[in-house]
């Protein structure tokens, strides 16, 4: 079942321009408003010539939705710069349970934390939409970082952001109930992808029940049952494979409650 959440009563619907800007932001579970949207683009502060120099050292890859970019436990070399599309990075337990760390968009890089040296991937990355990436090998990236200060700064800022991101996720998992996390995620999706609709505001990005479950640390069945209960209470409404949030104020209360 595909989901598209909404932005409704009590919240001002975003403009088309704002929605477009937000839809290109990275998606991660955090309570820090400053972290929503992800770090600045790695190439943002580079001159045109510097960008060309960096990209010449890379190898471009095009992936279809669902294709694996890198796998947990496999050897890796350098980083992958996302040019277009979206990459889901996640951790898999020995029992096969998954927890999504973040969805990274164009301008972000994935494949760390060892960006210069050879190592093994600590998590996996798959294309959650058709995407294009440029692999920058560690040896060449080290040389480029020494020659282009703004590239080095971008790498440091990106790694620092990812560290705070994963710390925030650990805090959410350790201090918030699953119900709180689901309510928080629905509100977060509304803020990122909300588009005005006659019945509320629809999120212009599709996520399955399994996708939501992986983001909040639950099972797909639990998410399906929870959304059904929310619909029975008119908190949310499901129509045409979309989720419409009818009572965001109730979700706000659920996000702050003490337990399940």
Coordinates of C-alpha atoms in Angstrom, one line a residue:
X1 CA 0.0 0.0 0.0
X2 CA 1.5 3.3 -1.0
X3 CA 1.2 6.3 1.3
X4 CA 1.3 10.0 0.8
X5 CA 0.8 12.0 4.0
X6 CA -0.8 15.4 4.3
X7 CA -0.6 18.9 5.8
X8 CA -4.0 20.0 7.0
X9 CA -6.0 21.8 9.7
X10 CA -4.0 24.2 11.8
X11 CA -1.1 24.3 9.4
X12 CA -0.6 26.7 6.5
X13 CA -0.2 24.8 3.2
X14 CA 3.1 25.4 1.5
X15 CA 3.5 27.2 -1.8
X16 CA 4.3 25.2 -4.9
X17 CA 7.9 26.6 -4.8
X18 CA 8.3 25.7 -1.1
X19 CA 7.0 22.2 -1.8
X20 CA 9.4 21.7 -4.7
X21 CA 12.3 22.9 -2.5
X22 CA 11.3 20.7 0.4
X23 CA 10.7 17.6 -1.8
X24 CA 14.4 17.7 -2.7
X25 CA 15.4 17.7 1.0
X26 CA 16.7 14.7 2.7
X27 CA 14.4 12.7 5.0
X28 CA 15.6 11.6 8.4
X29 CA 14.0 11.1 11.8
X30 CA 15.0 13.9 14.1
X31 CA 13.4 16.4 16.5
X32 CA 16.0 19.0 15.6
X33 CA 14.3 21.5 13.2
X34 CA 17.7 22.7 12.1
X35 CA 18.6 19.2 10.9
X36 CA 15.5 18.7 8.7
X37 CA 16.4 18.9 5.1
X38 CA 20.0 17.7 5.4
X39 CA 23.4 19.3 5.1
X40 CA 24.4 21.7 2.4
X41 CA 25.4 20.2 -1.0
X42 CA 28.9 18.9 -1.1
X43 CA 29.6 20.9 -4.3
X44 CA 27.7 24.0 -3.2
X45 CA 30.7 26.2 -2.4
X46 CA 32.9 25.0 -5.3
X47 CA 33.6 27.1 -8.4
X48 CA 32.6 25.7 -11.8
X49 CA 36.2 24.8 -12.5
X50 CA 36.6 23.0 -9.1
X51 CA 33.4 21.1 -9.8
X52 CA 34.7 20.0 -13.1
X53 CA 38.0 18.9 -11.6
X54 CA 36.2 16.8 -8.9
X55 CA 33.8 15.1 -11.4
X56 CA 36.6 14.2 -13.7
X57 CA 38.0 12.0 -10.9
X58 CA 34.7 10.2 -10.5
X59 CA 32.8 7.3 -12.1
X60 CA 29.2 7.9 -12.9
X61 CA 26.6 5.2 -12.2
X62 CA 22.9 5.2 -13.1
X63 CA 20.6 3.1 -10.9
X64 CA 17.0 2.1 -11.3
X65 CA 14.6 2.2 -8.3
X66 CA 15.4 -0.8 -6.0
X67 CA 18.9 -1.4 -7.2
X68 CA 21.6 -1.7 -4.5
X69 CA 24.4 0.9 -4.5
X70 CA 26.4 -0.6 -1.7
X71 CA 25.9 -3.4 0.8
X72 CA 26.6 -3.7 4.6
X73 CA 29.7 -5.6 5.2
X74 CA 31.1 -5.2 1.7
X75 CA 34.4 -3.5 0.9
X76 CA 34.1 0.1 -0.2
X77 CA 36.3 2.8 -1.6
X78 CA 35.5 6.5 -1.3
X79 CA 32.0 8.0 -1.5
X80 CA 29.0 8.3 -3.8
X81 CA 27.9 11.8 -4.7
X82 CA 24.1 11.8 -5.5
X83 CA 23.4 13.9 -8.6
X84 CA 19.7 13.1 -8.9
X85 CA 17.2 10.8 -7.3
X86 CA 17.1 9.5 -3.8
X87 CA 19.1 6.8 -1.9
X88 CA 17.8 5.0 1.2
X89 CA 20.6 4.1 3.7
X90 CA 19.7 1.5 6.3
X91 CA 21.1 -1.0 8.8
X92 CA 20.2 -4.7 8.8
X93 CA 20.4 -6.8 12.0
X94 CA 21.6 -10.5 11.9
X95 CA 17.9 -11.4 12.2
X96 CA 17.0 -9.4 9.1
X97 CA 15.3 -6.5 10.8
X98 CA 16.0 -3.1 9.1
X99 CA 16.1 0.4 10.4
X100 CA 16.3 3.3 8.0
X101 CA 19.0 5.8 8.8
X102 CA 17.9 8.4 6.2
X103 CA 16.9 9.1 2.7
X104 CA 19.6 11.2 1.0
X105 CA 18.9 13.4 -2.0
X106 CA 20.8 15.2 -4.7
X107 CA 23.9 17.1 -3.4
X108 CA 24.4 14.7 -0.5
X109 CA 27.1 12.0 -0.4
X110 CA 26.8 8.4 0.9
X111 CA 29.2 5.6 1.6
X112 CA 31.1 6.9 4.6
X113 CA 32.2 7.2 7.3
X114 CA 35.6 6.3 5.9
X115 CA 35.8 8.6 3.0
X116 CA 39.5 8.4 2.2
X117 CA 40.6 4.9 3.2
X118 CA 39.4 1.4 2.2
X119 CA 37.1 -0.2 4.7
X120 CA 33.8 -2.1 4.9
X121 CA 30.3 -0.5 4.7
X122 CA 28.6 -0.1 8.0
X123 CA 25.2 -0.1 6.4
X124 CA 23.5 -0.5 3.0
X125 CA 22.3 1.9 0.4
X126 CA 19.7 1.3 -2.3
X127 CA 18.1 3.6 -4.9
X128 CA 14.6 4.4 -3.7
X129 CA 14.0 6.2 -7.0
X130 CA 15.8 6.2 -10.3
X131 CA 19.0 8.0 -9.6
X132 CA 22.5 9.0 -10.8
X133 CA 25.6 9.0 -8.6
X134 CA 29.3 9.7 -9.0
X135 CA 31.7 7.5 -7.2
X136 CA 34.8 9.4 -6.0
X137 CA 37.5 6.9 -5.0
X138 CA 39.2 7.4 -1.6
X139 CA 42.7 8.0 -2.9
X140 CA 41.6 10.6 -5.5
X141 CA 39.2 12.2 -3.0
X142 CA 42.1 12.6 -0.5
X143 CA 44.2 14.4 -3.1
X144 CA 41.2 16.6 -4.1
X145 CA 40.5 17.6 -0.5
X146 CA 44.1 18.8 -0.1
X147 CA 43.8 20.9 -3.3
X148 CA 40.3 22.3 -2.8
X149 CA 39.7 23.6 0.7
X150 CA 35.9 24.1 0.2
X151 CA 35.6 20.4 -0.8
X152 CA 37.4 19.4 2.4
X153 CA 35.1 21.7 4.4
X154 CA 32.1 20.2 2.7
X155 CA 33.2 16.6 3.6
X156 CA 33.7 17.6 7.2
X157 CA 30.3 19.4 7.4
X158 CA 28.6 16.4 5.8
X159 CA 30.2 13.9 8.1
X160 CA 29.4 16.0 11.2
X161 CA 25.8 16.3 10.1
X162 CA 25.5 12.6 9.5
X163 CA 27.0 12.0 13.0
X164 CA 24.3 14.2 14.6
X165 CA 21.6 12.7 12.4
X166 CA 22.4 9.1 13.6
X167 CA 22.8 10.3 17.2
X168 CA 19.3 11.9 17.0
X169 CA 17.9 8.7 15.6
X170 CA 19.4 6.7 18.5
X171 CA 17.8 9.2 20.9
X172 CA 14.4 8.9 19.3
X173 CA 14.6 5.1 19.3
X174 CA 15.7 5.0 23.0
X175 CA 13.4 7.7 24.4
X176 CA 10.2 7.7 22.3
X177 CA 7.5 5.0 22.0
X178 CA 6.7 3.5 18.5
X179 CA 3.4 5.4 18.5
X180 CA 5.2 8.7 19.3
X181 CA 7.7 8.0 16.5
X182 CA 4.9 7.2 14.0
X183 CA 3.0 10.4 14.9
X184 CA 6.3 12.4 14.6
X185 CA 7.1 10.9 11.2
X186 CA 3.6 11.7 9.8
X187 CA 4.0 15.3 10.9
X188 CA 7.5 15.4 9.6
X189 CA 6.3 14.0 6.2
X190 CA 3.6 16.7 6.1
X191 CA 6.2 19.4 6.7
X192 CA 8.5 18.1 3.9
X193 CA 6.0 17.0 1.2
X194 CA 2.7 18.7 2.1
X195 CA 0.5 19.8 -0.9
X196 CA -3.0 21.3 -0.4
X197 CA -5.9 19.0 -1.2
X198 CA -9.7 19.4 -0.7
X199 CA -9.6 16.9 2.1
X200 CA -6.3 18.3 3.7
X201 CA -2.8 18.3 2.3
X202 CA -1.3 15.4 0.5
X203 CA 2.4 14.4 0.6
X204 CA 3.8 14.4 -2.9
X205 CA 6.1 11.4 -2.2
X206 CA 5.0 7.8 -1.9
X207 CA 6.0 5.5 1.0
X208 CA 4.9 2.0 1.7
X209 CA 3.8 0.7 5.1
X210 CA 7.2 -1.1 5.1
X211 CA 9.0 2.1 4.4
X212 CA 7.3 3.8 7.4
X213 CA 8.0 0.8 9.6
X214 CA 11.7 0.9 8.7
X215 CA 11.9 4.5 9.7
X216 CA 10.2 4.2 13.1
X217 CA 11.7 0.8 14.1
X218 CA 8.5 -1.2 13.9
X219 CA 7.0 -4.0 11.7
X220 CA 4.9 -3.4 8.6
X221 CA 2.0 -5.1 10.3
X222 CA 2.2 -2.8 13.3
X223 CA 2.1 0.3 11.1
X224 CA -0.8 -1.1 9.1
X225 CA -2.8 -1.8 12.2
X226 CA -1.9 1.6 13.8
X227 CA -3.0 3.5 10.7
X228 CA -6.2 1.6 10.6
X229 CA -6.9 2.6 14.2
X230 CA -6.1 6.2 13.4
X231 CA -8.5 6.1 10.5
X232 CA -11.3 4.7 12.7
X233 CA -10.8 7.7 15.0
X234 CA -10.7 10.0 11.9
X235 CA -7.2 11.1 12.7
X236 CA -6.2 10.1 9.3
X237 CA -8.1 9.1 6.1
X238 CA -6.8 6.7 3.5
X239 CA -8.0 7.3 -0.1
X240 CA -6.6 6.4 -3.5
X241 CA -3.5 4.9 -1.8
X242 CA -2.9 8.1 0.0
X243 CA -2.9 9.2 3.6
X244 CA -4.8 12.4 4.5
X245 CA -4.2 13.7 8.0
X246 CA -7.5 15.0 9.3
X247 CA -6.5 15.9 12.8
X248 CA -2.8 17.0 13.0
X249 CA -3.4 18.5 16.4
X250 CA -4.2 14.9 17.7
X251 CA -0.9 13.7 16.1
X252 CA 0.9 16.5 17.9
X253 CA -0.6 15.2 21.2
X254 CA 0.4 11.6 20.3
X255 CA 3.9 12.7 19.5
X256 CA 4.2 14.1 23.1
X257 CA 2.5 11.4 25.0
X258 CA 4.4 9.3 27.6
X259 CA 3.9 5.8 26.3
X260 CA 1.9 3.5 23.9

